[in-house]
XYZ file of C-alpha atoms in Angstrom:
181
model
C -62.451 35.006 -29.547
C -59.697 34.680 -26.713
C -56.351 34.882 -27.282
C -53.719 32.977 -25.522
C -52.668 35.871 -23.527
C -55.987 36.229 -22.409
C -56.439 33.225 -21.465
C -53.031 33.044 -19.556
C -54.218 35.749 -17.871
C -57.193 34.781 -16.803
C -55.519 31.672 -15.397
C -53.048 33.440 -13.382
C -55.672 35.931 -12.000
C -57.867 33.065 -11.143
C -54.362 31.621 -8.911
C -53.348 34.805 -7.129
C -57.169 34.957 -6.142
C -57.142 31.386 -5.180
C -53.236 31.451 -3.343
C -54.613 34.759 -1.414
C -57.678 33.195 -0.375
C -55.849 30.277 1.210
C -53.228 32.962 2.483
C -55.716 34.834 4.738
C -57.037 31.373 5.901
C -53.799 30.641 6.960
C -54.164 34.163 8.718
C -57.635 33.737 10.050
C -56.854 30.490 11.818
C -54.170 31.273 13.696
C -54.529 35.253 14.388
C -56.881 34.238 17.912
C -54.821 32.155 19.349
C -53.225 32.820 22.774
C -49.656 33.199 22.788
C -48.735 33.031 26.490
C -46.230 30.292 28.364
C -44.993 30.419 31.828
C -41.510 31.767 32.398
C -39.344 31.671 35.327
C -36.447 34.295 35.016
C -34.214 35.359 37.958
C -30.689 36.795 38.846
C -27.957 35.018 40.292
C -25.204 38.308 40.126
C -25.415 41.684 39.460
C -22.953 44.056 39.083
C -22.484 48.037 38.206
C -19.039 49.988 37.156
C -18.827 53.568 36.595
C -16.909 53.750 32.702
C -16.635 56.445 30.217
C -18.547 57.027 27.737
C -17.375 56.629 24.208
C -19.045 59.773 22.929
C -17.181 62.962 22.625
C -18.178 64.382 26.295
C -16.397 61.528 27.575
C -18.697 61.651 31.017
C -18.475 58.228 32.784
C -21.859 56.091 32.873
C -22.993 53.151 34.855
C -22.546 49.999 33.125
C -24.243 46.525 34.635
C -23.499 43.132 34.829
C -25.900 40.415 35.278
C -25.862 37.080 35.181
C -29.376 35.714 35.251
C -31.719 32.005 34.858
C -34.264 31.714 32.294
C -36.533 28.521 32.351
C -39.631 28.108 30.353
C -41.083 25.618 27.536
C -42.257 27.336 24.162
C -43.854 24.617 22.245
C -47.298 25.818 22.647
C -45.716 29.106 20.574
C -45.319 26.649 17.852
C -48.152 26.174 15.509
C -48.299 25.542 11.626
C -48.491 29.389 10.734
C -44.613 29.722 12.973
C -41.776 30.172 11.245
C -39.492 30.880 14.177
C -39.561 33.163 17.010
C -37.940 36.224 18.030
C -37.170 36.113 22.202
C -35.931 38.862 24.073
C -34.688 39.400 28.320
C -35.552 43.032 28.633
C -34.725 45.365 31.825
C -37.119 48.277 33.037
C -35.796 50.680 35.594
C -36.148 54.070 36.979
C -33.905 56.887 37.278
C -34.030 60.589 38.691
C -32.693 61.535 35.291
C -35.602 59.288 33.145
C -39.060 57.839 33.942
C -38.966 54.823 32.121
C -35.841 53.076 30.697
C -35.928 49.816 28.794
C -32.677 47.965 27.935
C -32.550 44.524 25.787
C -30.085 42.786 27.252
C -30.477 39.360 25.466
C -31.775 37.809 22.582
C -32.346 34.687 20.634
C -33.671 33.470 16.871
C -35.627 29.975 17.644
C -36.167 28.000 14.700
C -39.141 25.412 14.332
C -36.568 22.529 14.570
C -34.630 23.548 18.164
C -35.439 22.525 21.292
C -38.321 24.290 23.092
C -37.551 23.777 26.438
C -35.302 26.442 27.426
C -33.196 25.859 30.452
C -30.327 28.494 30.894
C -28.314 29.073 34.109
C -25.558 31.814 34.713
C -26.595 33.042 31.008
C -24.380 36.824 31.142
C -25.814 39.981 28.907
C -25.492 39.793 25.098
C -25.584 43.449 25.212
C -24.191 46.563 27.212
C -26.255 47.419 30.157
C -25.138 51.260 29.559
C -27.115 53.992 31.865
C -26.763 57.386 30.993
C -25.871 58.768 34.096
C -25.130 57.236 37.491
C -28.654 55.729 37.688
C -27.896 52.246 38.376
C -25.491 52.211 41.303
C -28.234 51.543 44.777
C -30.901 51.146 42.183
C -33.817 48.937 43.639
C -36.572 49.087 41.235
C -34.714 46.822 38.180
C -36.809 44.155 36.635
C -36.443 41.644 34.123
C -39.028 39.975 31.889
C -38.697 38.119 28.773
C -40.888 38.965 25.429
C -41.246 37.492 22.192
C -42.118 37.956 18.283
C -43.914 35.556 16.743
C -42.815 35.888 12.958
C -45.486 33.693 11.304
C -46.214 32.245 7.632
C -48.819 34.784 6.974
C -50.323 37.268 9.301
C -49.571 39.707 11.639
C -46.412 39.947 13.834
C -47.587 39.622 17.455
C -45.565 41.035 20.271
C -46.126 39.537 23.475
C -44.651 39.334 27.119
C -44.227 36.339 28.785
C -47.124 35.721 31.732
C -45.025 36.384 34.467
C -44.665 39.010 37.165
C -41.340 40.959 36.234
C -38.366 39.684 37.896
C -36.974 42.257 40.323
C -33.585 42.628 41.386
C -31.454 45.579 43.028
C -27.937 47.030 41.532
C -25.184 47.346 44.711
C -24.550 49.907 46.552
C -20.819 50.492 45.609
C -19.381 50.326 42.320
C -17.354 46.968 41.520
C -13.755 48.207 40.831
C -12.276 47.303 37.192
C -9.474 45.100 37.627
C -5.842 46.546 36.837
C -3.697 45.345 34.643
């Protein structure tokens, strides 16, 4: 004969089993499909300073400014397995010092609810465009793109790049003198 606790337990077995049957449904449904919108990203300034550094060496770095477009509609990304998504302006450059460099230079959280047509003009950085080294000044091989998370309900986290060609813009020549005060 059964106990209640037996019984209770064989109920709530019997619901995890069912909950993460209809978990990796959710999963399964949604894990194919194709997570790409058009984006149209450009530069309308960019600027470079030479600044110290704030570590101990105090060496002075290039630091940029740019003030840049981003126009593209992300309600395809939406689906019922999205929570919200994770966007991202990234820059990719090359130095003498570093093959490969990779700043994130903006960000946004986008909830279900907001608006999915994104239209920003003369949006500046969120973040410090810091160099370590004089690697930005004349620099002509800068690009933008932007990237995104999808965090959904169940499943894996996808990490994807818009479907554009990167965005390339060039640094100046001269550094941009810091105003005096």
């Amino acid at each position: 004969m059964n106990t209640f606790l037996s019984r209770l337990n064989t109920v709530f077995a019997f619901t995890l089993t069912v909950l993460a049957g209809l978990t990796f449904l959710c999963f399964i449904s949604t894990v194919f499909l194709d997570y790409q919108v058009k984006v149209d990203i450009s530069t309308q300034k960019a600027l470079v300073r030479h600044v110290p550094d704030f570590s101990v060496s105090r060496e002075k770095n290039d630091l940029g400014f740019i003030t840049f477009d981003l126009k593209t509609d992300i309600l395809l990304l939406f689906n019922w397995n999205t929570k919200q998504l994770f966007i991202y302006v990234t820059a990719e450059y090359e130095t003498q010092t570093n093959k490969f460099n990779q700043v994130v230079v903006w960000d946004k959280i986008i909830l279900r609810s907001d608006n999915s047509q994104l239209n920003y003009q003369g949006m500046n950085t969120k973040y410090y465009f810091f160099d370590d080294g004089s690697g930005l000044k004349g620099n002509r091989n800068i690009s933008l793109h932007l990237s995104w998370n999808v965090i959904p309900t169940a499943g894996i986290l996808p990490l994807i790049s818009g479907s554009q060609d990167k965005f390339k813009f060039n640094f100046p020549d001269a550094y941009t003198p810091i105003r005096q005060q």
